Amino acid sequence: MGMLLCNLDSSLLELVRRTSTELPADVRNVIHQAIQREQQDSIAQNALNIIERNIQLAQERSLPLCQDTGSCLFYIDCPVGLDQMMFAEKAREAVKEATRRGYLRQNSVDSLTGKNSGTNIGIGMPVFHFHQHNSPEIKVRMMLKGGGSENMGQQYSLPMVSLKANRDLEGCRKVILDAVLNAQGKGCGPGILGVCIGGDRATGFEHSKEQLLRKLDDTNPIPELAELESTILKQANELGIGPMGFGGKTTLFGVKIGAMNRLPACYFVSVSYMCWAFRRQGIQLSEDGSVQNWLY
Amino acid sequence: MIQLEAPFTEEKIRALKLGDEVEITGIIFTGRDAAHKYIHEGGELPPDMDLKDKIIYHCGPVVIKDENGDWKVVAAGPTTSIREEPYQGDIIKQLGLRAVIGKGGMGEKTLAACKEFGCVYFHAIGGAAQVLASNIKRVRGVHFMEKFGSPEAMWELEVVKFPVVVTMDSHGNSLHKEILEKSTAVFNRLVNK
């Protein structure tokens, strides 16, 4: 623990900076592929070209790629014995410093008074998820999720009569597509869906966001879910909503679905919508707290 | 690509149609939630602030002071426009606006005002904060800084070739409405509704 403290501050700050100003390779790849796919000189293709230019500019200037730097979500895999309170405090300091330096916008508002804390620190912000594991490794993943996309998240309780959606994977398919239809271009699409089938109303959304930590080009190890993911991706793109809702072939870049156990009486499908500015990054720390490698 | 200089004439705005890609050069004013509510409730604008034939941009920019003490916009993408739907139509009439820039589109009331008073809705690329900031060449001034705070203040900006798409025109057409109808038809087929 003593050694870890040496370089932890600067590693966490660098994690926040890179998350806000650079998109990971898997996201850049799907954006680039979508440009090839859209009709030449269509407004959809031109929108994606502007998006790609924006990604380059943000990286060169080391400035936020979107002015809504969203909520700060941390996911930490750690060994037994890591002082989680200390670690969370270090991460809060990194967020404060990143805000002071302009990598993050002042984005934490008191819900009763409307007052902005100015630091991105407040009750429930940032968000921490610690997972202990039987390994000495410490991995810290970070995701920034903007308000426009967060507003497009939905939770369905099956059965749903209006869509004839029953408590099965076919019912899940219908409600997940419904979430895409309702979002139109308002979540800054093309989007990426994180979905959880099952769980309760709280854990369902939590797990749906964790699905977004998966790389876009991975394959779901559960065959039924892998199939559902590819079906929804294909059908969502048939909807023709397109980049920014301008119309076009790319409505979603990816769909990641997980499942959790549920109560016999409950069947929730929780859908989190992520915008094209899919800011997530991660680091594995070496013993002295420096960055050993980047995870995305 | 259509080049337009702000302020606009009604004739130029009436000539625009859905899907037109436009680059705007000239003056734009930012205004979001606080400004719209204030103007709608009859709040007065400073005498030197005339919005006739001009543009309101739904945007809460990140603005800093550079080494010379001059304002510099470092991130300036659009914010979601639909929150201003209760106010926008009346404000178009009241101020004589010729254009609104934002993202996500707006509703029937704004669409009707665009038709009646000769105004359009331009869609900017959501999230493209760096590209759009680089098209802002100068901050001419800021209004309501004390009252609304920096993101909500009305920034008067000089832009060059600011890229937007016409998604609601002055003839009652809305790309948002069209795409919603088309995608709903496909959806109904996909879920056997």
mmCIF file of N, CA, C and O in Angstrom, chain A residues 196-231:
data_model
loop_
_atom_site.group_PDB
_atom_site.id
_atom_site.type_symbol
_atom_site.label_atom_id
_atom_site.label_comp_id
_atom_site.label_asym_id
_atom_site.label_seq_id
_atom_site.Cartn_x
_atom_site.Cartn_y
_atom_site.Cartn_z
ATOM 1 N N CYS A 196 -29.385 -4.998 -19.477
ATOM 2 C CA CYS A 196 -29.447 -6.091 -18.512
ATOM 3 C C CYS A 196 -30.841 -6.696 -18.531
ATOM 4 O O CYS A 196 -31.840 -5.988 -18.410
ATOM 5 N N ILE A 197 -30.890 -8.012 -18.685
ATOM 6 C CA ILE A 197 -32.146 -8.750 -18.545
ATOM 7 C C ILE A 197 -32.170 -9.293 -17.125
ATOM 8 O O ILE A 197 -31.248 -10.002 -16.716
ATOM 9 N N GLY A 198 -33.202 -8.931 -16.369
ATOM 10 C CA GLY A 198 -33.302 -9.420 -14.990
ATOM 11 C C GLY A 198 -32.752 -8.430 -13.977
ATOM 12 O O GLY A 198 -32.640 -7.238 -14.255
ATOM 13 N N GLY A 199 -32.417 -8.946 -12.794
ATOM 14 C CA GLY A 199 -31.993 -8.081 -11.700
ATOM 15 C C GLY A 199 -33.184 -7.353 -11.099
ATOM 16 O O GLY A 199 -34.343 -7.622 -11.461
ATOM 17 N N ASP A 200 -32.928 -6.415 -10.182
ATOM 18 C CA ASP A 200 -34.028 -5.574 -9.698
ATOM 19 C C ASP A 200 -33.909 -4.202 -10.350
ATOM 20 O O ASP A 200 -33.051 -3.983 -11.206
ATOM 21 N N ARG A 201 -34.743 -3.248 -9.932
ATOM 22 C CA ARG A 201 -34.753 -1.964 -10.645
ATOM 23 C C ARG A 201 -33.427 -1.220 -10.523
ATOM 24 O O ARG A 201 -33.061 -0.459 -11.404
ATOM 25 N N ALA A 202 -32.718 -1.440 -9.422
ATOM 26 C CA ALA A 202 -31.426 -0.762 -9.247
ATOM 27 C C ALA A 202 -30.292 -1.539 -9.902
ATOM 28 O O ALA A 202 -29.537 -0.999 -10.711
ATOM 29 N N THR A 203 -30.190 -2.846 -9.581
ATOM 30 C CA THR A 203 -29.061 -3.617 -10.115
ATOM 31 C C THR A 203 -29.173 -3.786 -11.629
ATOM 32 O O THR A 203 -28.157 -3.933 -12.305
ATOM 33 N N GLY A 204 -30.395 -3.753 -12.154
ATOM 34 C CA GLY A 204 -30.574 -3.900 -13.596
ATOM 35 C C GLY A 204 -29.876 -2.781 -14.356
ATOM 36 O O GLY A 204 -29.099 -3.018 -15.281
ATOM 37 N N PHE A 205 -30.117 -1.548 -13.927
ATOM 38 C CA PHE A 205 -29.442 -0.416 -14.590
ATOM 39 C C PHE A 205 -27.932 -0.453 -14.358
ATOM 40 O O PHE A 205 -27.149 -0.150 -15.257
ATOM 41 N N GLU A 206 -27.545 -0.827 -13.133
ATOM 42 C CA GLU A 206 -26.117 -0.880 -12.814
ATOM 43 C C GLU A 206 -25.409 -1.859 -13.754
ATOM 44 O O GLU A 206 -24.368 -1.556 -14.337
ATOM 45 N N HIS A 207 -26.017 -3.054 -13.891
ATOM 46 C CA HIS A 207 -25.415 -4.085 -14.732
ATOM 47 C C HIS A 207 -25.440 -3.685 -16.210
ATOM 48 O O HIS A 207 -24.525 -4.017 -16.968
ATOM 49 N N SER A 208 -26.483 -2.952 -16.601
ATOM 50 C CA SER A 208 -26.556 -2.529 -18.010
ATOM 51 C C SER A 208 -25.381 -1.605 -18.336
ATOM 52 O O SER A 208 -24.801 -1.663 -19.415
ATOM 53 N N LYS A 209 -25.011 -0.751 -17.386
ATOM 54 C CA LYS A 209 -23.860 0.144 -17.620
ATOM 55 C C LYS A 209 -22.562 -0.651 -17.637
ATOM 56 O O LYS A 209 -21.645 -0.358 -18.403
ATOM 57 N N GLU A 210 -22.467 -1.673 -16.776
ATOM 58 C CA GLU A 210 -21.239 -2.484 -16.752
ATOM 59 C C GLU A 210 -21.023 -3.203 -18.080
ATOM 60 O O GLU A 210 -19.883 -3.479 -18.462
ATOM 61 N N GLN A 211 -22.099 -3.517 -18.784
ATOM 62 C CA GLN A 211 -21.955 -4.159 -20.096
ATOM 63 C C GLN A 211 -21.162 -3.267 -21.053
ATOM 64 O O GLN A 211 -20.518 -3.753 -21.977
ATOM 65 N N LEU A 212 -21.230 -1.953 -20.822
ATOM 66 C CA LEU A 212 -20.527 -1.009 -21.701
ATOM 67 C C LEU A 212 -19.009 -1.060 -21.496
ATOM 68 O O LEU A 212 -18.259 -0.471 -22.271
ATOM 69 N N LEU A 213 -18.567 -1.764 -20.463
ATOM 70 C CA LEU A 213 -17.119 -1.920 -20.262
ATOM 71 C C LEU A 213 -16.535 -2.963 -21.221
ATOM 72 O O LEU A 213 -15.331 -3.031 -21.417
ATOM 73 N N ARG A 214 -17.406 -3.778 -21.820
ATOM 74 C CA ARG A 214 -16.923 -4.784 -22.775
ATOM 75 C C ARG A 214 -16.427 -4.092 -24.053
ATOM 76 O O ARG A 214 -16.950 -3.056 -24.445
ATOM 77 N N LYS A 215 -15.419 -4.701 -24.688
ATOM 78 C CA LYS A 215 -14.956 -4.123 -25.955
ATOM 79 C C LYS A 215 -16.009 -4.347 -27.030
ATOM 80 O O LYS A 215 -16.703 -5.361 -27.036
ATOM 81 N N LEU A 216 -16.091 -3.393 -27.956
ATOM 82 C CA LEU A 216 -17.154 -3.461 -28.967
ATOM 83 C C LEU A 216 -17.038 -4.686 -29.865
ATOM 84 O O LEU A 216 -18.032 -5.195 -30.355
ATOM 85 N N ASP A 217 -15.805 -5.186 -30.055
ATOM 86 C CA ASP A 217 -15.647 -6.308 -30.988
ATOM 87 C C ASP A 217 -15.600 -7.657 -30.274
ATOM 88 O O ASP A 217 -15.250 -8.662 -30.880
ATOM 89 N N ASP A 218 -15.980 -7.713 -28.991
ATOM 90 C CA ASP A 218 -15.975 -9.012 -28.307
ATOM 91 C C ASP A 218 -17.215 -9.815 -28.701
ATOM 92 O O ASP A 218 -18.107 -9.319 -29.393
ATOM 93 N N THR A 219 -17.258 -11.080 -28.286
ATOM 94 C CA THR A 219 -18.443 -11.906 -28.526
ATOM 95 C C THR A 219 -18.970 -12.366 -27.185
ATOM 96 O O THR A 219 -18.201 -12.833 -26.343
ATOM 97 N N ASN A 220 -20.258 -12.224 -26.999
ATOM 98 C CA ASN A 220 -20.871 -12.643 -25.742
ATOM 99 C C ASN A 220 -20.666 -14.142 -25.547
ATOM 100 O O ASN A 220 -20.973 -14.929 -26.451
ATOM 101 N N PRO A 221 -20.131 -14.575 -24.381
ATOM 102 C CA PRO A 221 -19.885 -16.017 -24.174
ATOM 103 C C PRO A 221 -21.174 -16.842 -24.071
ATOM 104 O O PRO A 221 -21.139 -18.053 -24.244
ATOM 105 N N ILE A 222 -22.304 -16.172 -23.841
ATOM 106 C CA ILE A 222 -23.579 -16.907 -23.783
ATOM 107 C C ILE A 222 -24.220 -16.851 -25.169
ATOM 108 O O ILE A 222 -24.582 -15.773 -25.665
ATOM 109 N N PRO A 223 -24.337 -18.017 -25.843
ATOM 110 C CA PRO A 223 -24.759 -18.018 -27.253
ATOM 111 C C PRO A 223 -26.102 -17.314 -27.506
ATOM 112 O O PRO A 223 -26.223 -16.562 -28.483
ATOM 113 N N GLU A 224 -27.094 -17.516 -26.619
ATOM 114 C CA GLU A 224 -28.398 -16.876 -26.852
ATOM 115 C C GLU A 224 -28.270 -15.359 -26.837
ATOM 116 O O GLU A 224 -28.922 -14.649 -27.607
ATOM 117 N N LEU A 225 -27.432 -14.874 -25.917
ATOM 118 C CA LEU A 225 -27.277 -13.417 -25.823
ATOM 119 C C LEU A 225 -26.458 -12.884 -26.990
ATOM 120 O O LEU A 225 -26.728 -11.794 -27.508
ATOM 121 N N ALA A 226 -25.468 -13.666 -27.426
ATOM 122 C CA ALA A 226 -24.666 -13.261 -28.590
ATOM 123 C C ALA A 226 -25.581 -13.098 -29.808
ATOM 124 O O ALA A 226 -25.472 -12.133 -30.571
ATOM 125 N N GLU A 227 -26.518 -14.027 -29.943
ATOM 126 C CA GLU A 227 -27.431 -13.972 -31.074
ATOM 127 C C GLU A 227 -28.376 -12.768 -30.962
ATOM 128 O O GLU A 227 -28.625 -12.058 -31.940
ATOM 129 N N LEU A 228 -28.865 -12.551 -29.746
ATOM 130 C CA LEU A 228 -29.767 -11.411 -29.530
ATOM 131 C C LEU A 228 -29.044 -10.089 -29.825
ATOM 132 O O LEU A 228 -29.604 -9.180 -30.447
ATOM 133 N N GLU A 229 -27.794 -10.006 -29.391
ATOM 134 C CA GLU A 229 -27.013 -8.784 -29.662
ATOM 135 C C GLU A 229 -26.909 -8.519 -31.151
ATOM 136 O O GLU A 229 -27.124 -7.389 -31.615
ATOM 137 N N SER A 230 -26.592 -9.564 -31.926
ATOM 138 C CA SER A 230 -26.393 -9.305 -33.360
ATOM 139 C C SER A 230 -27.729 -9.051 -34.065
ATOM 140 O O SER A 230 -27.793 -8.239 -34.985
ATOM 141 N N THR A 231 -28.795 -9.695 -33.600
ATOM 142 C CA THR A 231 -30.118 -9.427 -34.190
ATOM 143 C C THR A 231 -30.526 -7.975 -33.959
ATOM 144 O O THR A 231 -30.989 -7.287 -34.883
#
